[in-house]
Tab-separated table of C-alpha atoms in Angstrom:
chain	number	residue	atom	x	y	z
E	1	MET	CA	-119.820	-20.283	-26.674
E	2	PRO	CA	-116.219	-20.241	-24.825
E	3	GLU	CA	-114.639	-22.039	-27.792
E	4	LYS	CA	-116.075	-19.708	-30.412
E	5	THR	CA	-114.155	-16.673	-27.923
E	6	ALA	CA	-111.739	-18.917	-27.776
E	7	LYS	CA	-110.795	-19.060	-31.544
E	8	THR	CA	-112.332	-15.698	-32.608
E	9	ALA	CA	-108.789	-14.091	-29.632
E	10	ALA	CA	-106.417	-16.456	-31.828
E	11	LYS	CA	-107.787	-14.946	-35.662
E	12	ALA	CA	-106.982	-11.379	-33.412
E	13	THR	CA	-103.524	-12.187	-32.344
E	14	ALA	CA	-102.322	-14.269	-35.792
E	15	SER	CA	-104.322	-10.517	-37.588
E	16	LYS	CA	-101.569	-8.335	-35.038
E	17	THR	CA	-98.953	-10.971	-36.121
E	18	ALA	CA	-98.923	-10.397	-40.045
E	19	ALA	CA	-99.814	-6.466	-39.168
E	20	SER	CA	-96.544	-6.437	-37.361
E	21	LYS	CA	-94.228	-8.167	-39.935
E	22	VAL	CA	-96.070	-6.138	-43.384
E	23	ALA	CA	-95.362	-2.765	-40.601
E	24	ALA	CA	-91.893	-3.895	-40.388
E	25	LYS	CA	-90.773	-4.779	-44.310
E	26	THR	CA	-92.890	-1.411	-45.502
E	27	ALA	CA	-90.838	0.388	-42.457
E	28	PRO	CA	-87.774	3.150	-44.141
E	29	LYS	CA	-84.641	1.774	-42.952
E	30	ALA	CA	-82.879	3.728	-40.452
E	31	ALA	CA	-80.461	6.463	-42.682
E	32	ALA	CA	-76.590	6.024	-42.486
E	33	PRO	CA	-74.218	7.538	-40.194
E	34	ALA	CA	-73.224	10.610	-41.592
E	35	PRO	CA	-69.330	10.604	-42.320
E	36	LYS	CA	-66.980	12.379	-39.785
E	37	ALA	CA	-65.926	15.486	-41.132
E	38	ALA	CA	-62.576	15.478	-42.573
E	39	ALA	CA	-59.883	16.993	-39.949
E	40	VAL	CA	-59.243	20.165	-41.343
E	41	LYS	CA	-55.445	21.212	-41.192
E	42	PRO	CA	-54.876	25.373	-40.932
E	43	ALA	CA	-52.768	26.189	-44.560
E	44	ALA	CA	-48.491	26.247	-44.226
E	45	LYS	CA	-47.458	29.626	-43.558
E	46	PRO	CA	-46.129	31.184	-47.196
E	47	VAL	CA	-42.095	30.439	-47.396
E	48	ALA	CA	-40.230	34.042	-48.899
E	49	ALA	CA	-38.374	33.838	-51.511
E	50	ALA	CA	-34.582	33.673	-50.770
E	51	PRO	CA	-33.013	37.326	-52.454
E	52	ARG	CA	-31.435	36.285	-55.781
E	53	VAL	CA	-28.014	37.501	-56.125
E	54	GLU	CA	-26.968	37.890	-58.903
E	55	GLU	CA	-23.995	35.989	-60.597
E	56	PRO	CA	-21.102	38.087	-61.822
E	57	LYS	CA	-21.171	37.319	-65.905
E	58	LYS	CA	-18.201	35.517	-67.090
E	59	VAL	CA	-16.020	36.374	-69.483
E	60	VAL	CA	-16.218	34.320	-72.496
E	61	THR	CA	-12.013	32.980	-73.542
E	62	GLN	CA	-11.428	33.021	-76.642
E	63	ARG	CA	-8.017	31.897	-76.242
E	64	GLN	CA	-7.299	29.778	-79.815
E	65	GLY	CA	-4.472	27.498	-78.387
E	66	PHE	CA	-2.257	30.687	-77.104
E	67	LYS	CA	-1.016	31.343	-73.710
E	68	ALA	CA	1.308	33.059	-71.579
E	69	SER	CA	5.160	33.444	-72.270
E	70	GLU	CA	4.576	32.010	-75.941
E	71	PHE	CA	5.906	33.462	-79.032
E	72	VAL	CA	3.918	34.864	-81.283
E	73	VAL	CA	4.315	36.206	-84.398
E	74	TYR	CA	1.802	39.196	-85.437
E	75	PRO	CA	1.406	39.849	-89.009
E	76	ALA	CA	1.641	43.885	-88.996
E	77	HIS	CA	4.498	43.457	-86.591
E	78	GLY	CA	6.474	40.239	-86.585
E	79	VAL	CA	7.604	37.765	-83.569
E	80	GLY	CA	6.410	38.899	-80.033
E	81	GLN	CA	5.919	37.111	-77.058
E	82	ILE	CA	2.713	36.691	-75.015
E	83	LEU	CA	3.798	38.521	-71.200
E	84	ALA	CA	0.596	38.337	-69.430
E	85	ILE	CA	-3.361	37.684	-70.324
E	86	GLU	CA	-5.300	40.365	-68.985
E	87	GLU	CA	-8.900	42.023	-68.533
E	88	GLN	CA	-10.913	45.073	-68.505
E	89	GLU	CA	-13.613	46.579	-68.316
E	90	ILE	CA	-14.809	48.674	-71.155
E	91	ALA	CA	-18.756	50.094	-71.330
E	92	GLY	CA	-19.493	48.189	-67.968
E	93	ALA	CA	-18.245	44.296	-70.290
E	94	LYS	CA	-15.452	42.703	-69.093
E	95	LEU	CA	-12.006	42.012	-72.485
E	96	GLU	CA	-9.813	39.888	-72.421
E	97	LEU	CA	-6.520	40.462	-73.926
E	98	PHE	CA	-2.973	39.878	-74.792
E	99	VAL	CA	-0.240	41.644	-73.870
E	100	ILE	CA	2.112	41.564	-76.499
E	101	SER	CA	5.951	43.010	-76.092
E	102	PHE	CA	8.175	42.875	-79.448
E	103	MET	CA	10.998	43.644	-77.484
E	104	LYS	CA	13.786	44.904	-81.077
E	105	ASP	CA	10.696	47.826	-81.994
E	106	LYS	CA	10.832	48.672	-77.623
E	107	MET	CA	6.904	48.434	-78.078
E	108	THR	CA	4.167	46.410	-76.184
E	109	LEU	CA	0.694	45.547	-77.673
E	110	ARG	CA	-2.717	44.630	-76.427
E	111	VAL	CA	-4.926	42.109	-78.460
E	112	PRO	CA	-8.423	41.365	-77.461
E	113	THR	CA	-8.488	38.416	-77.338
E	114	ALA	CA	-11.323	37.725	-79.356
E	115	LYS	CA	-10.342	38.890	-82.210
E	116	VAL	CA	-6.686	36.960	-83.270
E	117	ALA	CA	-8.390	35.699	-85.886
E	118	ASN	CA	-9.717	38.623	-87.664
E	119	VAL	CA	-5.626	40.021	-87.250
E	120	GLY	CA	-3.803	36.937	-88.155
E	121	MET	CA	-1.917	36.027	-85.066
E	122	ARG	CA	-0.516	33.015	-85.601
E	123	LYS	CA	1.758	30.439	-83.535
E	124	LEU	CA	5.368	29.923	-84.291
E	125	SER	CA	5.672	27.631	-88.018
E	126	ASP	CA	6.641	24.177	-87.083
E	127	PRO	CA	10.512	23.244	-88.521
E	128	ALA	CA	9.202	21.859	-91.112
E	129	LEU	CA	7.382	24.632	-92.707
E	130	VAL	CA	10.811	26.431	-91.912
E	131	LYS	CA	12.454	24.071	-93.807
E	132	LYS	CA	10.208	24.804	-97.001
E	133	ALA	CA	10.804	28.134	-96.936
E	134	LEU	CA	15.060	28.246	-95.913
E	135	GLU	CA	14.473	25.959	-99.173
E	136	THR	CA	12.355	28.828	-100.752
E	137	LEU	CA	15.291	31.494	-100.425
E	138	LYS	CA	17.499	28.509	-102.682
E	139	GLY	CA	15.424	29.216	-105.611
E	140	ARG	CA	15.485	31.317	-108.516
E	141	ALA	CA	14.221	35.258	-108.574
E	142	ARG	CA	10.693	36.318	-109.767
E	143	VAL	CA	10.389	39.815	-110.761
E	144	LYS	CA	7.327	40.288	-112.246
E	145	ARG	CA	7.336	43.053	-115.611
E	146	THR	CA	5.552	45.583	-113.813
E	147	MET	CA	5.860	49.100	-112.763
E	148	TRP	CA	8.242	49.012	-109.125
E	149	SER	CA	5.219	51.548	-107.662
E	150	ARG	CA	2.704	48.281	-108.005
E	151	ARG	CA	5.734	45.165	-107.132
E	152	ALA	CA	6.049	47.413	-104.168
E	153	GLN	CA	2.911	46.973	-102.589
E	154	GLU	CA	2.453	43.324	-103.243
E	155	TYR	CA	5.862	42.628	-101.880
E	156	GLU	CA	4.671	45.025	-98.537
E	157	ALA	CA	1.358	42.776	-98.552
E	158	LYS	CA	3.730	39.650	-98.187
E	159	ILE	CA	5.207	41.110	-95.316
E	160	ASN	CA	2.162	42.135	-94.284
E	161	SER	CA	1.251	38.855	-93.930
E	162	GLY	CA	2.285	36.956	-91.728
E	163	ASP	CA	3.592	34.166	-93.927
E	164	ILE	CA	6.517	32.762	-93.926
E	165	VAL	CA	7.168	31.336	-97.382
E	166	ALA	CA	5.399	34.209	-98.256
E	167	ILE	CA	8.184	36.447	-96.700
E	168	ALA	CA	11.327	34.213	-97.641
E	169	GLU	CA	9.877	35.278	-101.315
E	170	VAL	CA	10.242	38.687	-101.040
E	171	VAL	CA	13.788	38.063	-99.495
E	172	ARG	CA	14.463	35.737	-102.617
E	173	ASP	CA	13.488	38.514	-105.270
E	174	LEU	CA	14.986	41.683	-103.479
E	175	TYR	CA	18.220	39.656	-102.565
E	176	ARG	CA	21.290	41.583	-104.956
E	177	SER	CA	24.527	39.754	-104.865
E	178	GLU	CA	28.140	41.570	-105.071
E	179	SER	CA	27.955	41.079	-108.423
E	180	GLN	CA	24.288	42.513	-109.021
E	181	PRO	CA	23.041	46.135	-109.424
E	182	GLU	CA	22.932	47.823	-106.006
E	183	GLN	CA	19.151	48.416	-104.856
E	184	SER	CA	17.213	51.393	-104.589
E	185	TYR	CA	16.090	52.793	-101.330
E	186	SER	CA	12.837	51.738	-101.954
E	187	GLU	CA	14.482	48.028	-102.409
E	188	ARG	CA	16.414	48.067	-100.160
E	189	GLN	CA	14.452	49.271	-97.290
E	190	LEU	CA	11.229	46.241	-98.475
E	191	TYR	CA	14.808	43.608	-98.280
E	192	GLU	CA	15.873	44.839	-94.674
E	193	ALA	CA	12.076	44.833	-94.007
E	194	ALA	CA	11.145	40.760	-95.157
E	195	LEU	CA	14.536	39.923	-93.763
E	196	ASP	CA	14.506	41.028	-89.977
E	197	ARG	CA	10.768	38.938	-90.390
E	198	LEU	CA	11.942	35.811	-91.624
E	199	SER	CA	15.257	35.960	-89.578
E	200	ARG	CA	13.415	36.258	-86.149
E	201	GLU	CA	10.890	33.983	-86.641
E	202	ILE	CA	13.883	31.351	-87.848
E	203	ALA	CA	15.924	32.192	-85.393
E	204	VAL	CA	12.758	31.703	-82.154
E	205	VAL	CA	11.976	28.227	-83.847
E	206	GLN	CA	15.692	27.404	-84.044
E	207	HIS	CA	16.298	28.617	-80.845
E	208	SER	CA	19.182	30.432	-81.636
E	209	THR	CA	20.778	33.967	-82.524
E	210	GLU	CA	19.441	36.629	-85.460
E	211	THR	CA	22.296	36.662	-86.857
E	212	GLU	CA	23.017	33.201	-87.010
E	213	ALA	CA	19.393	32.962	-88.896
E	214	ILE	CA	21.065	36.137	-90.843
E	215	LYS	CA	24.293	33.814	-91.841
E	216	GLU	CA	21.730	30.966	-92.372
E	217	ILE	CA	19.292	32.870	-94.391
E	218	GLU	CA	22.834	34.377	-96.579
E	219	SER	CA	23.994	30.958	-97.116
E	220	GLN	CA	20.585	29.832	-99.149
E	221	LEU	CA	20.922	33.060	-100.752
E	222	ALA	CA	23.861	32.127	-102.377
E	223	LYS	CA	22.937	29.110	-103.320
E	224	SER	CA	19.960	30.997	-106.203
E	225	PRO	CA	20.874	30.899	-109.664
E	226	ARG	CA	22.036	34.900	-110.162
E	227	ARG	CA	21.783	36.580	-113.656
E	228	GLY	CA	24.800	38.482	-114.044
E	229	ALA	CA	24.925	42.333	-114.493
E	230	ALA	CA	24.602	42.348	-118.062
E	231	LYS	CA	22.798	39.817	-118.723
E	232	ALA	CA	20.583	41.190	-116.208
E	233	GLY	CA	20.458	44.751	-118.078
E	234	ALA	CA	20.143	43.428	-121.172
E	235	GLU	CA	17.146	41.447	-119.936
E	236	GLY	CA	15.186	45.011	-118.687
E	237	GLU	CA	15.751	43.862	-114.891
E	238	GLY	CA	19.152	44.759	-112.761
E	239	ASP	CA	19.743	49.000	-114.024
E	240	GLY	CA	16.804	49.101	-115.484
E	241	ASP	CA	14.933	48.025	-112.624
E	242	ASP	CA	16.688	50.712	-109.938
E	243	LEU	CA	16.425	53.387	-112.101
E	244	GLU	CA	12.097	52.657	-112.581
E	245	GLY	CA	11.913	51.503	-108.959
E	246	ASP	CA	13.926	55.371	-108.497
E	247	SER	CA	10.777	57.078	-111.070
E	248	ASP	CA	7.900	55.503	-109.686
E	249	ASP	CA	8.720	56.451	-106.119
E	250	ALA	CA	7.737	59.944	-107.535
E	251	THR	CA	4.276	58.685	-108.944
E	252	VAL	CA	3.963	56.694	-105.411
E	253	ALA	CA	3.995	60.246	-103.342
E	254	ASP	CA	1.931	61.915	-106.353
E	255	GLU	CA	-1.295	59.073	-106.011
E	256	ALA	CA	-0.354	60.001	-101.589
E	257	ALA	CA	-0.799	62.847	-102.585
């Protein structure tokens, strides 16, 4: 009896141990500890935007290489000097201007720097071009056999072109030596205008006076081949041109009216 009791107790103990192992396997695992909540940083205060300062509009310069105190050629007025480059405000916009003085004409002109190309303003001719103009004076005069009014318009266009060689052509074509007939009034005016433009530019380029420049021009003209008065009259030039010029002056006046 005591042995049975001991065996029974041992079996009971073994069954309890097995039951505890099964319970340990089937028991749910302990939940993992919850992660710590991230610390919430307070929102940064909005930075106030700095007040926008409007920058003054910059003037776009288009000086084409021209500068103050420089001599230039303005086609409609000839040689002038840039006294200054100034700014003026017109209709809320700033405008840059060349202040050009024409001392001989006692005139001051203000030209927008952006318009110099449109008006044909240019720098002085280089010595090589001046030499070419002087060589042109030695050539034979080329007078078209057309009405004086048309020729006068062509001469004026050449004078106002600002081209020194074209101006020299006008001087050459309208020049009259002592052995040739006198010019008409309109021819004389055009000749003097062309001579003035040409001599002024030559004087500035060569750093001489206008008187010296005119003497040089006349010396070149004296070398050109000239027709005599009788021969010129026979070919329809000379006196014939003078009469045509006088009659066509009236035609120009009628056309203008």
